[in-house]
């Protein structure tokens, strides 16, 4: 037992050092991407409320101080749209609601800013730290599942933390790395059968950080109601209360920040990028929408293959019907997400769901000799 404890301790320390080195490397290779001004604009809007010229100027000045000349020129001049945002405070201000609604993420950025970090570092250092916490959480979740196989846990975790998409999310200004962490926590709570209030709290944080995840929250409780009513023969009113709370908070966020809505986001992302949101109505036909969906689905091969493989593996391996329900819900949310925002090449929008499925899959895999760990003592202490 002492030998096992010492071996785990050494492996823990080694993995923590690797995770730390990955995080430092990601921060050193941070990118000043075109979403960064949006989140900095949200930060400075709370500093200078209503002063849109000051907000815009402080945003780009703070980036100019830290980004290289090449990075800054690309940020403000790579397209006419970026140039207009850089030069015109009204155009810049009209974009802010797209970012302001992600309250949970913005609060974390603000916390780092109050701790003394510069504005750009408050975003980019935060994401490197969230990356570090996410891969550590994955490691310790896997350790709890495969306590007898430290080397398997170590190598699987190193492979997971080496995934390019994770490193990419840690280098850019996006709340998606936070969503990776929260969906991993959600999956951990599901496989450990945590209290329903804990699960609601995580779902609330997910929606609070990206309101478009309301679809995930509502669909989860819809599946939960079906599961409990038809299989457990009961109806839990807490599920309805949770749905009402999520819906109410979503509605308040959207109204408070005057969020333009899905049609505007879709139009600007896939049809025509408007310099001024107020300058042109986002009109498009059903045929245009379907054409974009069909064009995008062709580029979803990796997402489709990985999500199908993980979901069907869970359905085959698991004896727990509730976990099967959760897996199907995660799978469906990948494609619901695609239908609302068919950015097929942007894997960051689907990765949080896939990683949650992956953790559930590894949990179910432990129950059988699928990788022959017991028979051959592979990776075992």
Tab-separated table of C-alpha atoms in Angstrom:
chain	number	residue	atom	x	y	z
A	1	UNK	CA	0.000	0.000	0.000
A	2	UNK	CA	2.876	2.378	0.824
A	3	UNK	CA	4.464	1.520	-2.539
A	4	UNK	CA	1.207	2.235	-4.351
A	5	UNK	CA	0.784	5.549	-2.531
A	6	UNK	CA	4.333	6.642	-3.351
A	7	UNK	CA	3.957	5.657	-7.002
A	8	UNK	CA	0.711	7.614	-7.312
A	9	UNK	CA	2.341	10.588	-5.603
A	10	UNK	CA	5.212	10.611	-8.091
A	11	UNK	CA	2.851	10.229	-11.049
A	12	UNK	CA	0.625	13.010	-9.697
A	13	UNK	CA	3.581	15.367	-9.388
A	14	UNK	CA	4.871	14.456	-12.842
A	15	UNK	CA	1.508	15.042	-14.489
A	16	UNK	CA	0.980	18.339	-12.655
A	17	UNK	CA	4.382	19.510	-13.948
A	18	UNK	CA	3.459	18.460	-17.490
A	19	UNK	CA	0.092	20.231	-17.214
A	20	UNK	CA	1.812	23.337	-15.899
A	21	UNK	CA	4.341	23.305	-18.731
A	22	UNK	CA	1.526	22.938	-21.301
A	23	UNK	CA	-0.283	25.911	-19.761
A	24	UNK	CA	2.827	28.090	-19.726
A	25	UNK	CA	3.552	27.161	-23.333
A	26	UNK	CA	0.005	28.061	-24.359
A	27	UNK	CA	0.225	31.428	-22.638
A	28	UNK	CA	3.567	32.174	-24.267
A	29	UNK	CA	1.961	31.431	-27.650
A	30	UNK	CA	-1.226	33.386	-26.949
A	31	UNK	CA	-3.126	34.843	-29.876
A	32	UNK	CA	-4.628	38.304	-30.125
A	33	UNK	CA	-7.621	37.136	-32.105
A	34	UNK	CA	-10.590	39.171	-33.297
A	35	UNK	CA	-12.815	38.172	-30.347
A	36	UNK	CA	-10.397	39.743	-27.859
A	37	UNK	CA	-11.573	43.356	-28.466
A	38	UNK	CA	-15.144	42.257	-27.733
A	39	UNK	CA	-14.342	40.895	-24.278
A	40	UNK	CA	-12.057	43.831	-23.485
A	41	UNK	CA	-14.849	46.142	-24.605
A	42	UNK	CA	-17.126	44.482	-22.040
A	43	UNK	CA	-14.464	45.025	-19.376
A	44	UNK	CA	-13.972	48.714	-20.192
A	45	UNK	CA	-17.713	49.271	-20.565
A	46	UNK	CA	-18.010	48.581	-16.849
A	47	UNK	CA	-15.158	51.048	-16.250
A	48	UNK	CA	-16.502	53.818	-18.495
A	49	UNK	CA	-20.247	53.155	-18.867
A	50	UNK	CA	-21.791	55.015	-21.786
A	51	UNK	CA	-18.516	56.498	-23.041
A	52	UNK	CA	-18.290	54.442	-26.217
A	53	UNK	CA	-15.341	56.351	-27.688
A	54	UNK	CA	-13.299	55.864	-24.512
A	55	UNK	CA	-14.240	52.184	-24.368
A	56	UNK	CA	-13.136	51.585	-27.949
A	57	UNK	CA	-9.902	53.540	-27.568
A	58	UNK	CA	-8.911	51.850	-24.299
A	59	UNK	CA	-9.649	48.439	-25.812
A	60	UNK	CA	-7.308	48.821	-28.770
A	61	UNK	CA	-4.696	50.793	-26.829
A	62	UNK	CA	-4.376	47.997	-24.269
A	63	UNK	CA	-3.909	45.434	-27.052
A	64	UNK	CA	-1.405	47.607	-28.921
A	65	UNK	CA	0.776	47.793	-25.800
A	66	UNK	CA	1.208	44.018	-25.648
A	67	UNK	CA	0.655	42.539	-29.103
A	68	UNK	CA	3.370	42.542	-31.730
A	69	UNK	CA	2.998	44.970	-34.622
A	70	UNK	CA	2.108	42.094	-36.958
A	71	UNK	CA	-0.523	40.748	-34.550
A	72	UNK	CA	-2.080	44.177	-34.056
A	73	UNK	CA	-2.133	44.985	-37.762
A	74	UNK	CA	-3.862	41.677	-38.451
A	75	UNK	CA	-6.359	42.356	-35.685
A	76	UNK	CA	-7.434	45.753	-37.001
A	77	UNK	CA	-6.752	45.483	-40.725
A	78	UNK	CA	-7.305	41.927	-41.934
A	79	UNK	CA	-10.761	42.871	-43.272
A	80	UNK	CA	-12.864	45.953	-43.853
A	81	UNK	CA	-15.102	44.824	-40.986
A	82	UNK	CA	-12.229	44.800	-38.481
A	83	UNK	CA	-11.029	48.163	-39.767
A	84	UNK	CA	-14.457	49.729	-39.256
A	85	UNK	CA	-14.630	48.426	-35.669
A	86	UNK	CA	-11.190	49.880	-34.995
A	87	UNK	CA	-12.070	53.279	-36.427
A	88	UNK	CA	-15.714	53.713	-35.455
A	89	UNK	CA	-16.949	53.619	-31.849
A	90	UNK	CA	-20.613	53.180	-32.822
A	91	UNK	CA	-19.876	50.077	-34.905
A	92	UNK	CA	-17.705	48.689	-32.092
A	93	UNK	CA	-20.361	49.381	-29.476
A	94	UNK	CA	-23.073	47.619	-31.491
A	95	UNK	CA	-21.025	44.395	-31.342
A	96	UNK	CA	-20.660	44.350	-27.552
A	97	UNK	CA	-24.001	42.638	-26.704
A	98	UNK	CA	-22.724	39.510	-28.484
A	99	UNK	CA	-20.025	39.340	-25.786
A	100	UNK	CA	-21.763	40.923	-22.787
A	101	UNK	CA	-24.320	38.119	-22.485
A	102	UNK	CA	-21.513	35.706	-21.483
A	103	UNK	CA	-21.687	37.006	-17.939
A	104	UNK	CA	-19.901	34.177	-16.120
A	105	UNK	CA	-16.846	34.432	-18.338
A	106	UNK	CA	-16.808	38.235	-18.185
A	107	UNK	CA	-16.957	38.158	-14.385
A	108	UNK	CA	-13.847	35.960	-14.305
A	109	UNK	CA	-12.072	38.366	-16.674
A	110	UNK	CA	-13.042	41.265	-14.438
A	111	UNK	CA	-11.762	39.425	-11.356
A	112	UNK	CA	-8.340	38.983	-12.961
A	113	UNK	CA	-8.340	42.657	-13.984
A	114	UNK	CA	-9.012	43.681	-10.370
A	115	UNK	CA	-6.118	41.475	-9.254
A	116	UNK	CA	-3.777	43.698	-11.255
A	117	UNK	CA	-3.459	41.960	-14.611
A	118	UNK	CA	-3.553	44.071	-17.740
A	119	UNK	CA	-6.779	43.919	-19.726
A	120	UNK	CA	-5.526	41.515	-22.455
A	121	UNK	CA	-3.742	39.350	-19.855
A	122	UNK	CA	-6.959	39.179	-17.826
A	123	UNK	CA	-8.486	37.270	-20.739
A	124	UNK	CA	-5.520	35.291	-22.048
A	125	UNK	CA	-3.985	34.347	-18.690
A	126	UNK	CA	-7.451	33.308	-17.506
A	127	UNK	CA	-7.796	30.909	-20.434
A	128	UNK	CA	-4.367	29.377	-19.799
A	129	UNK	CA	-5.367	28.837	-16.175
A	130	UNK	CA	-8.729	27.321	-17.164
A	131	UNK	CA	-6.854	24.978	-19.504
A	132	UNK	CA	-4.580	23.932	-16.615
A	133	UNK	CA	-7.556	23.306	-14.309
A	134	UNK	CA	-9.469	21.415	-17.027
A	135	UNK	CA	-6.709	18.914	-17.781
A	136	UNK	CA	-6.017	18.447	-14.064
A	137	UNK	CA	-9.706	17.798	-13.457
A	138	UNK	CA	-9.724	15.234	-16.252
A	139	UNK	CA	-6.653	13.538	-14.781
A	140	UNK	CA	-8.050	13.277	-11.252
A	141	UNK	CA	-11.460	12.173	-12.552
A	142	UNK	CA	-9.743	9.402	-14.496
A	143	UNK	CA	-7.631	8.526	-11.465
A	144	UNK	CA	-10.786	8.012	-9.392
A	145	UNK	CA	-12.109	5.624	-12.049
A	146	UNK	CA	-8.885	3.653	-12.690
A	147	UNK	CA	-7.213	3.783	-9.297
A	148	UNK	CA	-5.470	0.449	-9.943
A	149	UNK	CA	-3.915	1.583	-13.204
A	150	UNK	CA	-1.805	4.715	-12.671
A	151	UNK	CA	0.208	4.384	-15.863
A	152	UNK	CA	-2.922	4.076	-17.976
A	153	UNK	CA	-4.339	7.182	-16.248
A	154	UNK	CA	-1.080	9.050	-16.798
A	155	UNK	CA	-0.664	8.261	-20.504
A	156	UNK	CA	-4.358	8.755	-21.294
A	157	UNK	CA	-4.294	12.130	-19.543
A	158	UNK	CA	-1.133	13.239	-21.340
A	159	UNK	CA	-2.741	12.345	-24.675
A	160	UNK	CA	-5.902	14.222	-23.696
A	161	UNK	CA	-3.995	17.324	-22.620
A	162	UNK	CA	-1.975	17.232	-25.857
A	163	UNK	CA	-5.029	17.614	-28.095
A	164	UNK	CA	-4.472	20.592	-30.430
A	165	UNK	CA	-8.035	21.869	-30.007
A	166	UNK	CA	-7.518	22.248	-26.252
A	167	UNK	CA	-4.296	24.176	-26.763
A	168	UNK	CA	-6.030	26.363	-29.333
A	169	UNK	CA	-8.854	27.195	-26.905
A	170	UNK	CA	-6.319	28.105	-24.232
A	171	UNK	CA	-4.556	30.600	-26.523
A	172	UNK	CA	-7.518	32.624	-27.772
A	173	UNK	CA	-10.183	34.838	-26.218
A	174	UNK	CA	-13.153	32.501	-25.827
A	175	UNK	CA	-15.329	31.114	-23.019
A	176	UNK	CA	-15.259	27.690	-24.685
A	177	UNK	CA	-12.324	26.516	-22.538
A	178	UNK	CA	-14.493	27.339	-19.506
A	179	UNK	CA	-17.274	25.270	-21.083
A	180	UNK	CA	-14.851	22.343	-21.453
A	181	UNK	CA	-14.207	22.463	-17.706
A	182	UNK	CA	-17.873	22.831	-16.766
A	183	UNK	CA	-19.015	19.987	-19.065
A	184	UNK	CA	-16.301	17.740	-17.610
A	185	UNK	CA	-17.582	18.597	-14.126
A	186	UNK	CA	-21.124	17.875	-15.332
A	187	UNK	CA	-20.057	14.445	-16.652
A	188	UNK	CA	-18.229	13.717	-13.384
A	189	UNK	CA	-21.338	14.600	-11.375
A	190	UNK	CA	-23.481	12.353	-13.575
A	191	UNK	CA	-21.253	9.277	-13.279
A	192	UNK	CA	-20.934	9.818	-9.519
A	193	UNK	CA	-24.675	10.329	-9.140
A	194	UNK	CA	-24.337	13.699	-7.436
A	195	UNK	CA	-27.211	15.552	-5.835
A	196	UNK	CA	-29.604	17.157	-8.355
A	197	UNK	CA	-28.918	20.605	-6.887
A	198	UNK	CA	-25.205	20.271	-7.658
A	199	UNK	CA	-26.027	19.286	-11.232
A	200	UNK	CA	-28.424	22.224	-11.590
A	201	UNK	CA	-25.719	24.569	-10.285
A	202	UNK	CA	-23.287	23.377	-12.982
A	203	UNK	CA	-25.935	23.670	-15.708
A	204	UNK	CA	-26.727	27.166	-14.462
A	205	UNK	CA	-23.037	28.141	-14.623
A	206	UNK	CA	-22.827	26.730	-18.147
A	207	UNK	CA	-25.790	28.794	-19.304
A	208	UNK	CA	-24.554	31.832	-17.347
A	209	UNK	CA	-21.244	31.628	-19.210
A	210	UNK	CA	-22.780	31.001	-22.656
A	211	UNK	CA	-26.544	31.661	-22.787
A	212	UNK	CA	-26.864	29.711	-26.055
A	213	UNK	CA	-26.339	26.588	-23.924
A	214	UNK	CA	-29.888	27.058	-22.669
A	215	UNK	CA	-30.782	24.391	-25.250
A	216	UNK	CA	-28.558	21.952	-23.380
A	217	UNK	CA	-30.094	22.870	-20.005
A	218	UNK	CA	-33.692	22.625	-21.161
A	219	UNK	CA	-33.123	19.382	-23.089
A	220	UNK	CA	-31.381	17.825	-20.072
A	221	UNK	CA	-34.395	18.428	-17.850
A	222	UNK	CA	-36.763	17.335	-20.608
A	223	UNK	CA	-34.888	14.005	-20.771
A	224	UNK	CA	-34.878	13.803	-16.973
A	225	UNK	CA	-38.639	14.286	-16.807
A	226	UNK	CA	-39.160	11.543	-19.426
A	227	UNK	CA	-36.802	9.184	-17.614
A	228	UNK	CA	-38.409	9.669	-14.213
A	229	UNK	CA	-41.992	9.612	-15.457
A	230	UNK	CA	-41.810	6.532	-17.686
A	231	UNK	CA	-39.151	4.455	-15.919
A	232	UNK	CA	-39.348	5.522	-12.288
A	233	UNK	CA	-43.083	6.264	-12.389
A	234	UNK	CA	-42.731	9.595	-10.612
A	235	UNK	CA	-42.838	13.285	-11.362
A	236	UNK	CA	-40.341	15.611	-9.689
A	237	UNK	CA	-41.532	19.216	-9.564
A	238	UNK	CA	-37.945	20.356	-8.989
A	239	UNK	CA	-37.284	19.688	-12.661
A	240	UNK	CA	-39.990	22.185	-13.641
A	241	UNK	CA	-38.608	24.711	-11.178
A	242	UNK	CA	-35.128	24.285	-12.650
A	243	UNK	CA	-36.516	24.801	-16.177
A	244	UNK	CA	-38.338	27.970	-15.101
A	245	UNK	CA	-35.215	29.327	-13.367
A	246	UNK	CA	-32.977	28.666	-16.388
A	247	UNK	CA	-35.521	30.163	-18.790
A	248	UNK	CA	-36.062	33.237	-16.600
A	249	UNK	CA	-32.349	33.960	-16.206
A	250	UNK	CA	-31.823	33.503	-19.952
A	251	UNK	CA	-34.666	35.918	-20.750
A	252	UNK	CA	-33.351	38.528	-18.288
A	253	UNK	CA	-29.804	38.336	-19.698
A	254	UNK	CA	-30.984	38.709	-23.286
A	255	UNK	CA	-33.267	41.636	-22.455
A	256	UNK	CA	-30.822	43.459	-20.189
A	257	UNK	CA	-28.031	43.490	-22.776
A	258	UNK	CA	-30.343	44.039	-25.783
A	259	UNK	CA	-28.987	40.926	-27.442
A	260	UNK	CA	-29.760	41.119	-31.203
A	261	UNK	CA	-30.888	37.495	-31.388
A	262	UNK	CA	-30.140	34.304	-33.316
A	263	UNK	CA	-31.109	35.673	-36.726
A	264	UNK	CA	-28.532	38.468	-36.467
A	265	UNK	CA	-25.790	36.091	-35.316
A	266	UNK	CA	-26.533	33.646	-38.128
A	267	UNK	CA	-26.660	36.369	-40.780
A	268	UNK	CA	-23.380	37.979	-39.685
A	269	UNK	CA	-21.600	34.645	-39.325
A	270	UNK	CA	-22.673	32.821	-42.473
A	271	UNK	CA	-24.219	35.240	-44.962
A	272	UNK	CA	-22.791	38.748	-44.749
A	273	UNK	CA	-20.723	40.438	-42.051
A	274	UNK	CA	-22.345	43.822	-41.463
A	275	UNK	CA	-20.190	46.672	-40.233
A	276	UNK	CA	-23.217	48.110	-38.451
A	277	UNK	CA	-25.794	45.728	-37.000
A	278	UNK	CA	-28.431	48.463	-37.101
A	279	UNK	CA	-27.728	49.318	-40.714
A	280	UNK	CA	-29.324	46.316	-42.433
A	281	UNK	CA	-32.017	43.811	-41.532
A	282	UNK	CA	-30.778	40.195	-41.375
A	283	UNK	CA	-33.167	38.782	-43.954
A	284	UNK	CA	-32.572	35.380	-45.522
A	285	UNK	CA	-34.715	32.598	-46.902
A	286	UNK	CA	-35.283	29.055	-45.676
A	287	UNK	CA	-33.490	27.817	-48.798
A	288	UNK	CA	-30.408	29.867	-47.886
A	289	UNK	CA	-30.468	28.403	-44.381
A	290	UNK	CA	-30.781	24.826	-45.672
A	291	UNK	CA	-27.984	25.365	-48.214
A	292	UNK	CA	-25.664	26.555	-45.421
A	293	UNK	CA	-26.599	23.564	-43.261
A	294	UNK	CA	-25.983	21.071	-46.080
A	295	UNK	CA	-22.693	22.704	-46.969
A	296	UNK	CA	-21.567	22.677	-43.353
A	297	UNK	CA	-22.504	19.074	-42.562
A	298	UNK	CA	-19.917	17.866	-45.084
A	299	UNK	CA	-17.186	19.334	-42.875
A	300	UNK	CA	-18.529	17.702	-39.722
A	301	UNK	CA	-17.005	14.275	-40.413
A	302	UNK	CA	-14.669	14.231	-37.400
A	303	UNK	CA	-17.357	15.488	-35.040
A	304	UNK	CA	-19.940	13.028	-36.413
A	305	UNK	CA	-17.579	10.049	-36.236
A	306	UNK	CA	-16.268	10.743	-32.730
A	307	UNK	CA	-19.670	11.565	-31.240
A	308	UNK	CA	-21.332	8.523	-32.831
A	309	UNK	CA	-18.564	6.195	-31.676
A	310	UNK	CA	-18.639	7.482	-28.109
A	311	UNK	CA	-22.433	7.525	-27.833
A	312	UNK	CA	-22.980	4.025	-29.230
A	313	UNK	CA	-20.138	2.693	-27.080
A	314	UNK	CA	-21.803	4.117	-23.972
A	315	UNK	CA	-25.176	2.688	-24.996
A	316	UNK	CA	-23.544	-0.722	-25.482
A	317	UNK	CA	-21.401	-0.758	-22.349
A	318	UNK	CA	-23.652	0.899	-19.783
A	319	UNK	CA	-26.209	-0.905	-17.688
A	320	UNK	CA	-27.370	2.402	-16.239
A	321	UNK	CA	-30.379	3.671	-18.207
A	322	UNK	CA	-30.053	7.214	-16.844
A	323	UNK	CA	-26.470	7.467	-18.092
A	324	UNK	CA	-27.712	6.294	-21.497
A	325	UNK	CA	-30.287	9.092	-21.459
A	326	UNK	CA	-27.591	11.642	-20.612
A	327	UNK	CA	-25.301	10.348	-23.375
A	328	UNK	CA	-28.074	10.628	-25.967
A	329	UNK	CA	-28.853	14.147	-24.776
A	330	UNK	CA	-25.194	15.199	-25.114
A	331	UNK	CA	-25.087	13.642	-28.572
A	332	UNK	CA	-28.254	15.430	-29.702
A	333	UNK	CA	-26.986	18.747	-28.381
A	334	UNK	CA	-24.005	18.578	-30.708
A	335	UNK	CA	-26.368	18.557	-33.672
A	336	UNK	CA	-28.817	21.035	-32.160
A	337	UNK	CA	-25.829	23.327	-31.743
A	338	UNK	CA	-24.933	22.756	-35.381
A	339	UNK	CA	-28.464	23.528	-36.580
A	340	UNK	CA	-28.421	26.857	-34.772
A	341	UNK	CA	-24.810	27.698	-35.583
A	342	UNK	CA	-23.433	25.490	-38.386
A	343	UNK	CA	-19.773	26.490	-38.038
A	344	UNK	CA	-18.561	23.047	-39.066
A	345	UNK	CA	-14.864	23.914	-39.050
A	346	UNK	CA	-15.056	25.474	-35.594
A	347	UNK	CA	-14.703	22.358	-33.447
A	348	UNK	CA	-14.603	24.479	-30.296
A	349	UNK	CA	-18.399	24.741	-30.355
A	350	UNK	CA	-18.850	20.956	-30.127
A	351	UNK	CA	-15.784	19.830	-28.195
A	352	UNK	CA	-17.252	20.402	-24.686
A	353	UNK	CA	-20.032	17.893	-25.426
A	354	UNK	CA	-17.602	15.389	-26.952
A	355	UNK	CA	-15.264	15.577	-23.949
A	356	UNK	CA	-18.199	15.006	-21.597
A	357	UNK	CA	-19.130	11.922	-23.639
A	358	UNK	CA	-15.495	10.799	-23.550
A	359	UNK	CA	-15.319	10.936	-19.755
A	360	UNK	CA	-18.596	9.004	-19.454
A	361	UNK	CA	-17.273	6.456	-21.959
A	362	UNK	CA	-14.098	5.924	-19.906
A	363	UNK	CA	-16.239	5.457	-16.807
A	364	UNK	CA	-18.279	2.732	-18.496
A	365	UNK	CA	-15.195	1.131	-20.023
A	366	UNK	CA	-13.763	0.352	-16.588
A	367	UNK	CA	-16.422	-2.300	-15.950
A	368	UNK	CA	-15.144	-4.766	-18.545
A	369	UNK	CA	-11.888	-6.271	-19.772
A	370	UNK	CA	-12.180	-4.284	-22.977
A	371	UNK	CA	-8.523	-3.254	-22.876
A	372	UNK	CA	-7.460	-6.446	-21.075
A	373	UNK	CA	-6.035	-4.582	-18.128
A	374	UNK	CA	-6.740	-7.296	-15.597
A	375	UNK	CA	-5.739	-10.223	-17.773
A	376	UNK	CA	-2.337	-8.888	-18.717
A	377	UNK	CA	-1.787	-6.486	-15.793
A	378	UNK	CA	-1.210	-3.798	-18.380
A	379	UNK	CA	-0.459	-0.396	-16.786
A	380	UNK	CA	-1.197	-1.899	-13.382
A	381	UNK	CA	0.691	-1.262	-10.138
